[in-house]
mmCIF file of C-alpha atoms in Angstrom:
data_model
loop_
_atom_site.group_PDB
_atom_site.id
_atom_site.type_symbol
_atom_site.label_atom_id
_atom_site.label_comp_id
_atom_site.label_asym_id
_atom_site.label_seq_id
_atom_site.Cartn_x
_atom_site.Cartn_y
_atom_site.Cartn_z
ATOM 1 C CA UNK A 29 -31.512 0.809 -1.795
ATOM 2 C CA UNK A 30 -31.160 2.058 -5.272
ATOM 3 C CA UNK A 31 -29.726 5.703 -5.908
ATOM 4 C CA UNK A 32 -28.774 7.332 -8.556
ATOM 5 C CA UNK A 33 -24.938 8.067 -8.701
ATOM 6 C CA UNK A 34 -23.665 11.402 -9.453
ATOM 7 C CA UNK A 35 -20.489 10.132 -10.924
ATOM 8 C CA UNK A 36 -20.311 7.717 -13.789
ATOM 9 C CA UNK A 37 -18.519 5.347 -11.729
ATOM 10 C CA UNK A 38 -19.058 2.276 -14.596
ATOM 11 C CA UNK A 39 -15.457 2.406 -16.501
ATOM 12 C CA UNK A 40 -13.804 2.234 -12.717
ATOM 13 C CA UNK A 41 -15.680 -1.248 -11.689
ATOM 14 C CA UNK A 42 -15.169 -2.766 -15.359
ATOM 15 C CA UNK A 43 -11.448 -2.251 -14.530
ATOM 16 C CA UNK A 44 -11.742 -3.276 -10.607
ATOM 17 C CA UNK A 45 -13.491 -6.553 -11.938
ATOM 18 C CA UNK A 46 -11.635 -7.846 -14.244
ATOM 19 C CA UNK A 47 -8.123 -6.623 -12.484
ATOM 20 C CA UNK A 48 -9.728 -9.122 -9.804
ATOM 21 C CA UNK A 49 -10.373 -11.700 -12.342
ATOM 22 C CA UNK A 50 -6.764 -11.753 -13.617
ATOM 23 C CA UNK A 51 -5.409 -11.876 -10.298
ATOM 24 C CA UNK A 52 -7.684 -14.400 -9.699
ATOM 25 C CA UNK A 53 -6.346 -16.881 -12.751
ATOM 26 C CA UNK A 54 -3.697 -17.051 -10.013
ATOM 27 C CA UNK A 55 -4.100 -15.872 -6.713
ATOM 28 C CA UNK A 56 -6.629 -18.365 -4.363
ATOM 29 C CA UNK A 57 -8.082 -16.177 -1.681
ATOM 30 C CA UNK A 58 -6.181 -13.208 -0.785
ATOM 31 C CA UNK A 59 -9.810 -10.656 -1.049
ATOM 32 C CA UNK A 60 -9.058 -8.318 1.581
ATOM 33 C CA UNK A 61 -5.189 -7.557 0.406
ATOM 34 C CA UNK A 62 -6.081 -6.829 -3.023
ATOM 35 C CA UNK A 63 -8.890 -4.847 -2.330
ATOM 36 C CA UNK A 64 -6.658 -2.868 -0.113
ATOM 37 C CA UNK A 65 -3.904 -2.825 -2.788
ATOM 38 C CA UNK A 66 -6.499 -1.687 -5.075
ATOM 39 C CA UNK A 67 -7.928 0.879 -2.861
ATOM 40 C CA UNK A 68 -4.223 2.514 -2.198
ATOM 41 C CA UNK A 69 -3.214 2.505 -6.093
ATOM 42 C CA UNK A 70 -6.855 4.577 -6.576
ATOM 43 C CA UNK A 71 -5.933 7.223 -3.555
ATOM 44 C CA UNK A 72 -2.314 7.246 -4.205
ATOM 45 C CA UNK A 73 -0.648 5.632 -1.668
ATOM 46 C CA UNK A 74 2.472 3.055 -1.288
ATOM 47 C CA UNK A 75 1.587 0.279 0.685
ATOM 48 C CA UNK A 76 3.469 -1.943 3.532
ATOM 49 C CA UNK A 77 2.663 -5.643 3.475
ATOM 50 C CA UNK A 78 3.336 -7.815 6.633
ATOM 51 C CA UNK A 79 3.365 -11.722 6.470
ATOM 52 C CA UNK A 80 5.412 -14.906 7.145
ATOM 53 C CA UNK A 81 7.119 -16.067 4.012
ATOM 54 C CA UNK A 82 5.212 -18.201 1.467
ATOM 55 C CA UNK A 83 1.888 -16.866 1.732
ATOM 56 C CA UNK A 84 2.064 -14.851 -1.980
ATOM 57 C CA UNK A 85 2.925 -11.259 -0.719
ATOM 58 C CA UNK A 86 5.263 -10.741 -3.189
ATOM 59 C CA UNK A 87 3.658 -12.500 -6.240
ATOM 60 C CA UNK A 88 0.104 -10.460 -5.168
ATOM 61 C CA UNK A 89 2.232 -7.111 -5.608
ATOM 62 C CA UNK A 90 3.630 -8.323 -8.766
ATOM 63 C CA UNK A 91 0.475 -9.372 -10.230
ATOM 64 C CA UNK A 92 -0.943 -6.064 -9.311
ATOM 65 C CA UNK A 93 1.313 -4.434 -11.247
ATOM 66 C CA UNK A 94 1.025 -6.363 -14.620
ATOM 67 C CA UNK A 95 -2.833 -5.211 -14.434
ATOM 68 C CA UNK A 96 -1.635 -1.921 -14.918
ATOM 69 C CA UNK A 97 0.658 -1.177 -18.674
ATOM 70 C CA UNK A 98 3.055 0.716 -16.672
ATOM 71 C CA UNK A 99 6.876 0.080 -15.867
ATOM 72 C CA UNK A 100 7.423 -2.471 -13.061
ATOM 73 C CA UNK A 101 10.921 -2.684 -10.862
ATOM 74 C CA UNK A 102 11.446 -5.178 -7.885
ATOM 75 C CA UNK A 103 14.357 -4.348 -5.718
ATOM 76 C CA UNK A 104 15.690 -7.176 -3.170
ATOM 77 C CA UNK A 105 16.494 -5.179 -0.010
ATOM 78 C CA UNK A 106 19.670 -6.421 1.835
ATOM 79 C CA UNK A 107 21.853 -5.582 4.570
ATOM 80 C CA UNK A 108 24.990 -3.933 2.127
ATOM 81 C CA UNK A 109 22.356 -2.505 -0.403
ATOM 82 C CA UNK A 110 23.820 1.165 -0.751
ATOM 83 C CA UNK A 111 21.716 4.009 -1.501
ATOM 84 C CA UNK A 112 22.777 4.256 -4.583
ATOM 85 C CA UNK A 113 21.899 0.841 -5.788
ATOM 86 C CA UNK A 114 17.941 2.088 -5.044
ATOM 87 C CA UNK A 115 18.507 5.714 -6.594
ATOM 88 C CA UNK A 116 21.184 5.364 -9.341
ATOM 89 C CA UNK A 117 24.644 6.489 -9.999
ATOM 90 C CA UNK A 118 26.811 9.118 -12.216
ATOM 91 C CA UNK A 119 29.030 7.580 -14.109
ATOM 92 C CA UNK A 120 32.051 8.879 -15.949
ATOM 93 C CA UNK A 121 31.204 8.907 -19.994
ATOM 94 C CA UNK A 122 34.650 9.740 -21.811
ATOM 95 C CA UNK A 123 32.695 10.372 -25.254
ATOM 96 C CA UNK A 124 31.682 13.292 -23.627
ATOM 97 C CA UNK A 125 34.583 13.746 -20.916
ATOM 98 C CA UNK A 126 31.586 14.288 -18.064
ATOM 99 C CA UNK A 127 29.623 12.749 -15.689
ATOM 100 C CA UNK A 128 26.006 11.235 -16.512
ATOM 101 C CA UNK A 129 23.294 9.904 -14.167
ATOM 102 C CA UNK A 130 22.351 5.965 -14.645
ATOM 103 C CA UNK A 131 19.026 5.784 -12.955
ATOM 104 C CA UNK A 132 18.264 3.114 -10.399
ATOM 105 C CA UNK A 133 15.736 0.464 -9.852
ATOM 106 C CA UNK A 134 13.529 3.001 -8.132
ATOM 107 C CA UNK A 135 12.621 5.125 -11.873
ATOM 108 C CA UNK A 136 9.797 3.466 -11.878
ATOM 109 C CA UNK A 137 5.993 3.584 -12.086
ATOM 110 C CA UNK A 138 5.091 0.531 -9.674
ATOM 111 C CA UNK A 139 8.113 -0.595 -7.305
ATOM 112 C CA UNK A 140 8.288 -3.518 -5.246
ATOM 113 C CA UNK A 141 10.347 -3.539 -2.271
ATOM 114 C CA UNK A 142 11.156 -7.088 -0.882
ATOM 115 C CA UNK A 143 12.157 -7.299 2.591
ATOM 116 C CA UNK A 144 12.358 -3.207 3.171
ATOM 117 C CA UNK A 145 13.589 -3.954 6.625
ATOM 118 C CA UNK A 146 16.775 -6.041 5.388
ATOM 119 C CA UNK A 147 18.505 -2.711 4.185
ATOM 120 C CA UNK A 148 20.287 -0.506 6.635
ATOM 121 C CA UNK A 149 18.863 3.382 7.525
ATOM 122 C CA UNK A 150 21.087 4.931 5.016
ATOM 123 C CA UNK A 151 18.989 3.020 2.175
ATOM 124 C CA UNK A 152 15.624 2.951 3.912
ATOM 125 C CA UNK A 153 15.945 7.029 4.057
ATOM 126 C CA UNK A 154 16.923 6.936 0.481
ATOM 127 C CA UNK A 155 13.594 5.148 -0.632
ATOM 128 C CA UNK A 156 11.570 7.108 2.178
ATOM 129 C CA UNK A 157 13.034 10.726 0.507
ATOM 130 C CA UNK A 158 11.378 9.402 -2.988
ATOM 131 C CA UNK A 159 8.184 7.768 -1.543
ATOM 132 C CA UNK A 160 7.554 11.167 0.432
ATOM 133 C CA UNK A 161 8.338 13.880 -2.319
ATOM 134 C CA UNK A 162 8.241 11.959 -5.676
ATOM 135 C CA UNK A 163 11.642 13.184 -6.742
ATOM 136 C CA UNK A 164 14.900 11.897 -5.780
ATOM 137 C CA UNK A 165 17.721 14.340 -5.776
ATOM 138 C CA UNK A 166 21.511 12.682 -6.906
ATOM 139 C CA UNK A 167 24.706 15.403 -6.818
ATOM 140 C CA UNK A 168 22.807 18.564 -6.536
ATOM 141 C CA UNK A 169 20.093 17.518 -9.074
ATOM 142 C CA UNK A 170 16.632 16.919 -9.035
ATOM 143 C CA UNK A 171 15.171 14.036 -10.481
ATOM 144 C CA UNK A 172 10.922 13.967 -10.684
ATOM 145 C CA UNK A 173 9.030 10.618 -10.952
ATOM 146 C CA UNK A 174 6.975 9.676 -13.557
ATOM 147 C CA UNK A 175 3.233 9.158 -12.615
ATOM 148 C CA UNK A 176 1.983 6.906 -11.358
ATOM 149 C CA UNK A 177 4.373 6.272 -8.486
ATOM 150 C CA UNK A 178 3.825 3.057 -5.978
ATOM 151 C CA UNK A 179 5.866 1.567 -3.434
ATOM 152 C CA UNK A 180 4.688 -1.720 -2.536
ATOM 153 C CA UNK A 181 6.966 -3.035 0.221
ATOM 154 C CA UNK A 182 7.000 -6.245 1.784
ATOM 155 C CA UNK A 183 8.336 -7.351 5.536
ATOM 156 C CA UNK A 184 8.875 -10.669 7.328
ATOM 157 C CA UNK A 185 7.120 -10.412 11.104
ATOM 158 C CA UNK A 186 8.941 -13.054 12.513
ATOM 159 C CA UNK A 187 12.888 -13.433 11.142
ATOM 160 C CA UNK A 188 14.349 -10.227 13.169
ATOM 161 C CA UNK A 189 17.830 -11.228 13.014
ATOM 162 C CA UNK A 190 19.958 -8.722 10.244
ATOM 163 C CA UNK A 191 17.197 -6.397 10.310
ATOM 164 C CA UNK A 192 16.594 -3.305 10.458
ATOM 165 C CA UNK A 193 12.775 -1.748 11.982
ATOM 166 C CA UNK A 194 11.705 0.969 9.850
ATOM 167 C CA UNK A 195 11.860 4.306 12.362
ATOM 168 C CA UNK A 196 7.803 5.468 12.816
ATOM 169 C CA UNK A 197 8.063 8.321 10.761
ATOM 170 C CA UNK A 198 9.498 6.771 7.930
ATOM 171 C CA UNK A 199 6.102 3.926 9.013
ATOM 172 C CA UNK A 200 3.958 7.256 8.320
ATOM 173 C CA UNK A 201 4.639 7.463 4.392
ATOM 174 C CA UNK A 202 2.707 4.432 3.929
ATOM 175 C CA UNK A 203 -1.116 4.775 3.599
ATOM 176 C CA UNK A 204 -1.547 1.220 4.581
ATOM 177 C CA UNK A 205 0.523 -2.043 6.346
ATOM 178 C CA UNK A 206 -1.750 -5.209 5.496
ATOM 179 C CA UNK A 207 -1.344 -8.203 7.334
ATOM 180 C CA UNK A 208 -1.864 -10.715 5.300
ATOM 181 C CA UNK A 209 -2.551 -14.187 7.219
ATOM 182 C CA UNK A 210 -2.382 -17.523 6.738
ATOM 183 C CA UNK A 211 -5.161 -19.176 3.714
ATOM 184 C CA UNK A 212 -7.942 -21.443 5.400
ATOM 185 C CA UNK A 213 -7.737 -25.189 4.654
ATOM 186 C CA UNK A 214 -10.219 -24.929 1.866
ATOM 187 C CA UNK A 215 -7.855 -21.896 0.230
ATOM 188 C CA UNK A 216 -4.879 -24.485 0.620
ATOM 189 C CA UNK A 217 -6.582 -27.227 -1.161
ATOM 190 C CA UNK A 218 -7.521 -24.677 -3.584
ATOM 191 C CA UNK A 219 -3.472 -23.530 -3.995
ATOM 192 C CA UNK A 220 -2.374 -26.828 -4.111
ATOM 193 C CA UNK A 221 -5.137 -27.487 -6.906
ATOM 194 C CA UNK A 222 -3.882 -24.938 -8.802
ATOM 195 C CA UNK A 223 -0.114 -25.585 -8.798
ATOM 196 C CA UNK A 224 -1.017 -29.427 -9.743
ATOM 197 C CA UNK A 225 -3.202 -28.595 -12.645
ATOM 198 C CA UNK A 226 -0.614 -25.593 -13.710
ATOM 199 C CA UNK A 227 2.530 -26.508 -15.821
ATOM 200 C CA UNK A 228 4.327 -23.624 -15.687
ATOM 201 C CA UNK A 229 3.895 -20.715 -12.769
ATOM 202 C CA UNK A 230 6.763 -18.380 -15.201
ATOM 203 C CA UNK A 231 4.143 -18.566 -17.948
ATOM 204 C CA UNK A 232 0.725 -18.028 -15.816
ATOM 205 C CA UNK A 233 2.065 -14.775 -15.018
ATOM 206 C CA UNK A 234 2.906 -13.690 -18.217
ATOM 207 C CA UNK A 235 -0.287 -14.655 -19.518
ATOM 208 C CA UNK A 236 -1.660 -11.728 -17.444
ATOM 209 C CA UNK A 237 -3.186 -8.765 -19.196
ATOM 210 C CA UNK A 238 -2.752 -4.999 -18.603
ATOM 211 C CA UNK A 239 -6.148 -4.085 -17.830
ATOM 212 C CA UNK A 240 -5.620 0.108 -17.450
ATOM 213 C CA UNK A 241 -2.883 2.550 -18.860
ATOM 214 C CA UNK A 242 -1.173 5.280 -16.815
ATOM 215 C CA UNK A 243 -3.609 7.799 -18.539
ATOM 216 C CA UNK A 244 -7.152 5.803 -17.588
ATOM 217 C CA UNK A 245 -5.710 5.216 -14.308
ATOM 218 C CA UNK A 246 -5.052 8.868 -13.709
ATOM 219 C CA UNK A 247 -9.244 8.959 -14.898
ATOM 220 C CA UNK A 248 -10.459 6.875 -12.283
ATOM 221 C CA UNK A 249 -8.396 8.557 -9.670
ATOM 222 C CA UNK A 250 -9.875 11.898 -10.743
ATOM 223 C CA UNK A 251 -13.381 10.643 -9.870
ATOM 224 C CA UNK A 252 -12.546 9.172 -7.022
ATOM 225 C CA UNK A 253 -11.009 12.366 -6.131
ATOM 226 C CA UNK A 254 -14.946 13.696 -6.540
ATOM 227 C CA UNK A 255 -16.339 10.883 -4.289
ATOM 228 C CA UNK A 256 -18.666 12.932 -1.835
ATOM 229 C CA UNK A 257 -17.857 13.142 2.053
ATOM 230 C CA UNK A 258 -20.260 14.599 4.751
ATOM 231 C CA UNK A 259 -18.916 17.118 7.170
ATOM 232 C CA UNK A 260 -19.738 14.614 9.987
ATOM 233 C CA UNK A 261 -17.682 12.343 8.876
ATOM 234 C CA UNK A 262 -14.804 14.302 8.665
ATOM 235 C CA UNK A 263 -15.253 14.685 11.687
ATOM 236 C CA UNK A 264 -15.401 11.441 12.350
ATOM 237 C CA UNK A 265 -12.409 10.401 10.657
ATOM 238 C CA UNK A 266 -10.753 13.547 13.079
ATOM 239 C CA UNK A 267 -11.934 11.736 16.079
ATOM 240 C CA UNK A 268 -10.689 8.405 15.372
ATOM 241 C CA UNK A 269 -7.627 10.096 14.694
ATOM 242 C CA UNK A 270 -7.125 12.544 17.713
ATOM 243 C CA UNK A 271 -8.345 9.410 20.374
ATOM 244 C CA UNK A 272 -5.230 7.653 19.507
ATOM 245 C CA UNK A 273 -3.294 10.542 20.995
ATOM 246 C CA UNK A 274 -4.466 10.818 24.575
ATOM 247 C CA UNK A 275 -5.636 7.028 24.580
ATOM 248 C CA UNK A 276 -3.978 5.756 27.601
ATOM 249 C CA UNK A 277 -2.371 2.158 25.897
ATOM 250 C CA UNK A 278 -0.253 4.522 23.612
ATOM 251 C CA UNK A 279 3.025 5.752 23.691
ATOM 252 C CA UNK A 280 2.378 7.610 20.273
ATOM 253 C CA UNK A 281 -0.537 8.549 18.592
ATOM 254 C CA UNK A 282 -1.279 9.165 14.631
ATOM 255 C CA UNK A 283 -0.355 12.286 13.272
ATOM 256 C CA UNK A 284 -2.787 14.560 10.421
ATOM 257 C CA UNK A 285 -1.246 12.696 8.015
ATOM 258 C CA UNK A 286 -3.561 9.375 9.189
ATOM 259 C CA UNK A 287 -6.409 11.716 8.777
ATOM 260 C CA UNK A 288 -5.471 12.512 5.531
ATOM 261 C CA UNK A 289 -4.995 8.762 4.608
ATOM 262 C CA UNK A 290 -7.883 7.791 6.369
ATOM 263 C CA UNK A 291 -10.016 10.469 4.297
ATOM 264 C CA UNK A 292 -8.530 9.487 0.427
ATOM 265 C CA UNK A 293 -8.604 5.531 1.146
ATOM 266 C CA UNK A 294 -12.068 5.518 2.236
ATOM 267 C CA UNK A 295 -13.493 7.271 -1.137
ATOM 268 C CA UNK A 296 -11.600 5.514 -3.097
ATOM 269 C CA UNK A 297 -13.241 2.102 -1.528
ATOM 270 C CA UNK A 298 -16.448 3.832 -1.506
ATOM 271 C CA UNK A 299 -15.438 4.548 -5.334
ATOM 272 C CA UNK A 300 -14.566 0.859 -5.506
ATOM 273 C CA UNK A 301 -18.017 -0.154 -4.178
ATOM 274 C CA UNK A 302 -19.860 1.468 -6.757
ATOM 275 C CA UNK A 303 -20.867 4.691 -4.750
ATOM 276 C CA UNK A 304 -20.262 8.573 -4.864
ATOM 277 C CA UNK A 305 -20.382 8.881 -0.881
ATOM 278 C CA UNK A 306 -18.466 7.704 1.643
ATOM 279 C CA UNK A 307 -20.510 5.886 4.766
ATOM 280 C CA UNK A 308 -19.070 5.375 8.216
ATOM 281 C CA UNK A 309 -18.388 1.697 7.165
ATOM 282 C CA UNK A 310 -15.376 2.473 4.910
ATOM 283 C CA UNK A 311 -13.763 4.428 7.843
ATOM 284 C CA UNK A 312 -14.234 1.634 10.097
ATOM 285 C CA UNK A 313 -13.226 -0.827 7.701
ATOM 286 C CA UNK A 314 -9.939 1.148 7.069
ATOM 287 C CA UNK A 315 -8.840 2.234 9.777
ATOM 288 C CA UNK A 316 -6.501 -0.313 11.425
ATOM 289 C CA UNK A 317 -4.856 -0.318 8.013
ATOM 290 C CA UNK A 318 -4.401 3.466 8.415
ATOM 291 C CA UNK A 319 -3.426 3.295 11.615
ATOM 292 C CA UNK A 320 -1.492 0.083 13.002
ATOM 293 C CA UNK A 321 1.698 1.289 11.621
ATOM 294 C CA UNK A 322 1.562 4.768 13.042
ATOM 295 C CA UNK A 323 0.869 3.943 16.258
ATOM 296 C CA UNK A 324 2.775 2.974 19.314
ATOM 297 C CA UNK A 325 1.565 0.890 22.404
ATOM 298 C CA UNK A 326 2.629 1.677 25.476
ATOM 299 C CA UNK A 327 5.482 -1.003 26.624
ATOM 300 C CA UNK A 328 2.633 -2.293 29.903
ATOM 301 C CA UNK A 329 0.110 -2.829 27.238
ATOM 302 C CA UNK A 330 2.501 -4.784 25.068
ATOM 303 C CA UNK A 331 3.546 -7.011 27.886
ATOM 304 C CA UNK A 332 -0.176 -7.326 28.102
ATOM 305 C CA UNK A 333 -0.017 -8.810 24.498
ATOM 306 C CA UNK A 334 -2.674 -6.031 23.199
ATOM 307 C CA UNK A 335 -2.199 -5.363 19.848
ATOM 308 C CA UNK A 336 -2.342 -2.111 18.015
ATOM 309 C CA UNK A 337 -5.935 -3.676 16.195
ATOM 310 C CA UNK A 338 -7.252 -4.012 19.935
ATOM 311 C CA UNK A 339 -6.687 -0.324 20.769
ATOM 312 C CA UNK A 340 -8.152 0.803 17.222
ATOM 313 C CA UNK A 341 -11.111 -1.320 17.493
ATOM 314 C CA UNK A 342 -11.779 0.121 21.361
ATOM 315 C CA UNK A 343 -11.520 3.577 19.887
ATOM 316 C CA UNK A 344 -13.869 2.948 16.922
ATOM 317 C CA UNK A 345 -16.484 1.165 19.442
ATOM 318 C CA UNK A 346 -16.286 3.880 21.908
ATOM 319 C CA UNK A 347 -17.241 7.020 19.258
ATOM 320 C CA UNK A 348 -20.757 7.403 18.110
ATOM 321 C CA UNK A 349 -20.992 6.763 14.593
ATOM 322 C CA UNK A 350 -22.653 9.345 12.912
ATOM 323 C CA UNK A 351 -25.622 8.323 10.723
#
């Protein structure tokens, strides 16, 4: 059905396009995380991704983040990181016979986090304290971020020795946790096709283009900001939201801030797609990577091997969807 949009949403899927056909030049499959990542850098959000090593989480983030002409860090999370290897230090200058503050790895516009449950809670809290407020404070002083600000952090589901689990609230500052799975045989052939036929990965990447600047990306999130939502769906989004708090497999339930999530990702996807309105599909769509991280099944249920998917998608079939 054609409508006509009340938003001039045109600039926003030139740049969703052809950010998909860089990553493409490199990335074989992979549609669902980027159009996630993509989603979270439009509303604003930092981003956990789950997977077993090898299957591109980290070179996805920093691909991302070479579409964008913005300043890129990558910190390596490990078990005697110290907060202020993330945040920065003051250092004595004798020129000037006082302290000054050497920023960290974390003054940045687009930070990825490798292994963010390798680090003890000391450095975890340090990075949450930033993510949350967009400042970091160092010896009394406050230090703002520049805009934009995105944590993309990656974790390893299955290597649990020397780690450290990230506490749920800390879980809550994310707007998403992807899971990104394991390619299908035709994606592998694909993979291996590319790494055959390319002679040097170092110099793929760098051939990548910035496709937006910090001021057109600020743009773009200003009109998805405008993306239209109908009272029954906030409502529906509040449902979703509110069963996972006296549903019976859970321990703990999402808090307002997953109905706040829930509500920016899904415009910006709707954004994504080309329309001013949000329908009841983005919600669904969304919502276990709104909500798997913030909630907590109930220890009979997990000896059941449910899954925190399972108890979304029982919630979402048992609401009415509004139409």
């Amino acid at each position: 059905m054609d409508f006509e949009s009340r938003i001039d949403l045109q600039d926003l899927n030139d740049a969703i396009t052809a950010i998909k056909a860089e990553i493409g030049k490199i990335i074989v499959g992979q549609q669902q995380t980027i159009d996630l990542l993509l989603t979270a850098i439009l509303a604003d959000g930092h981003v956990l991704i789950e997977g077993v090593p090898g299957v591109a989480k980290t070179l996805t983030a920093k691909l991302l983040a070479r579409t964008v002409a913005t300043e890129f860090s990558r910190i390596q999370f490990t078990p005697d990181l110290m907060p202020s290897d993330v945040l920065g230090t003051s250092v004595f200058n004798p020129k000037h016979t006082d302290f000054e503050f050497r920023k960290g790895p974390i003054f940045s516009n687009i930070v990825l986090v490798d292994e963010i449950n390798r680090a003890p809670a000391k450095t975890q809290a340090a990075l949450f304290e930033v993510m949350e407020e967009r400042q970091a404070t160092v010896d009394g002083t406050t230090y703002p971020m520049s805009s934009p600000f995105i944590v993309i952090a990656t974790q390893n589901p299955v290597e649990h020795e020397g780690t450290y689990r990230l506490p749920e609230a800390q879980l809550d500052r994310f707007l998403f946790k992807i899971v990104v799975k394991y390619p299908s045989q035709e994606q592998e052939v694909e993979v291996l096709r590319g790494h055959h036929l390319r002679l040097n990965m170092a110099e793929a990447i760098a051939n990548i283009q910035a496709i937006l600047t910090p001021e057109q990306l600020a743009e773009l999130r200003r009109k998805t900001h405008q993306v239209h939502v109908e009272d029954k769906l906030l409502e529906y989004i509040a449902q979703v939201v509110v069963q996972t708090r006296n549903n019976k497999s859970l321990f703990l339930g999402a808090s307002p801030r997953a109905s706040v999530a829930l509500l920016n990702s899904a415009k910006a996807l709707a954004a994504i797609r080309g329309r001013d309105f949000v329908t009841p599909e983005e919600i669904q769509q969304l919502a276990p990577s709104v909500l798997r991280h913030r909630i907590v099944l109930t220890p009979e249920r997990e000896m059941e091997g449910a899954t925190p998917d399972d108890v979304v998608a029982q919630i979402l079939q048992k609401i009415e969807v509004p139409r």
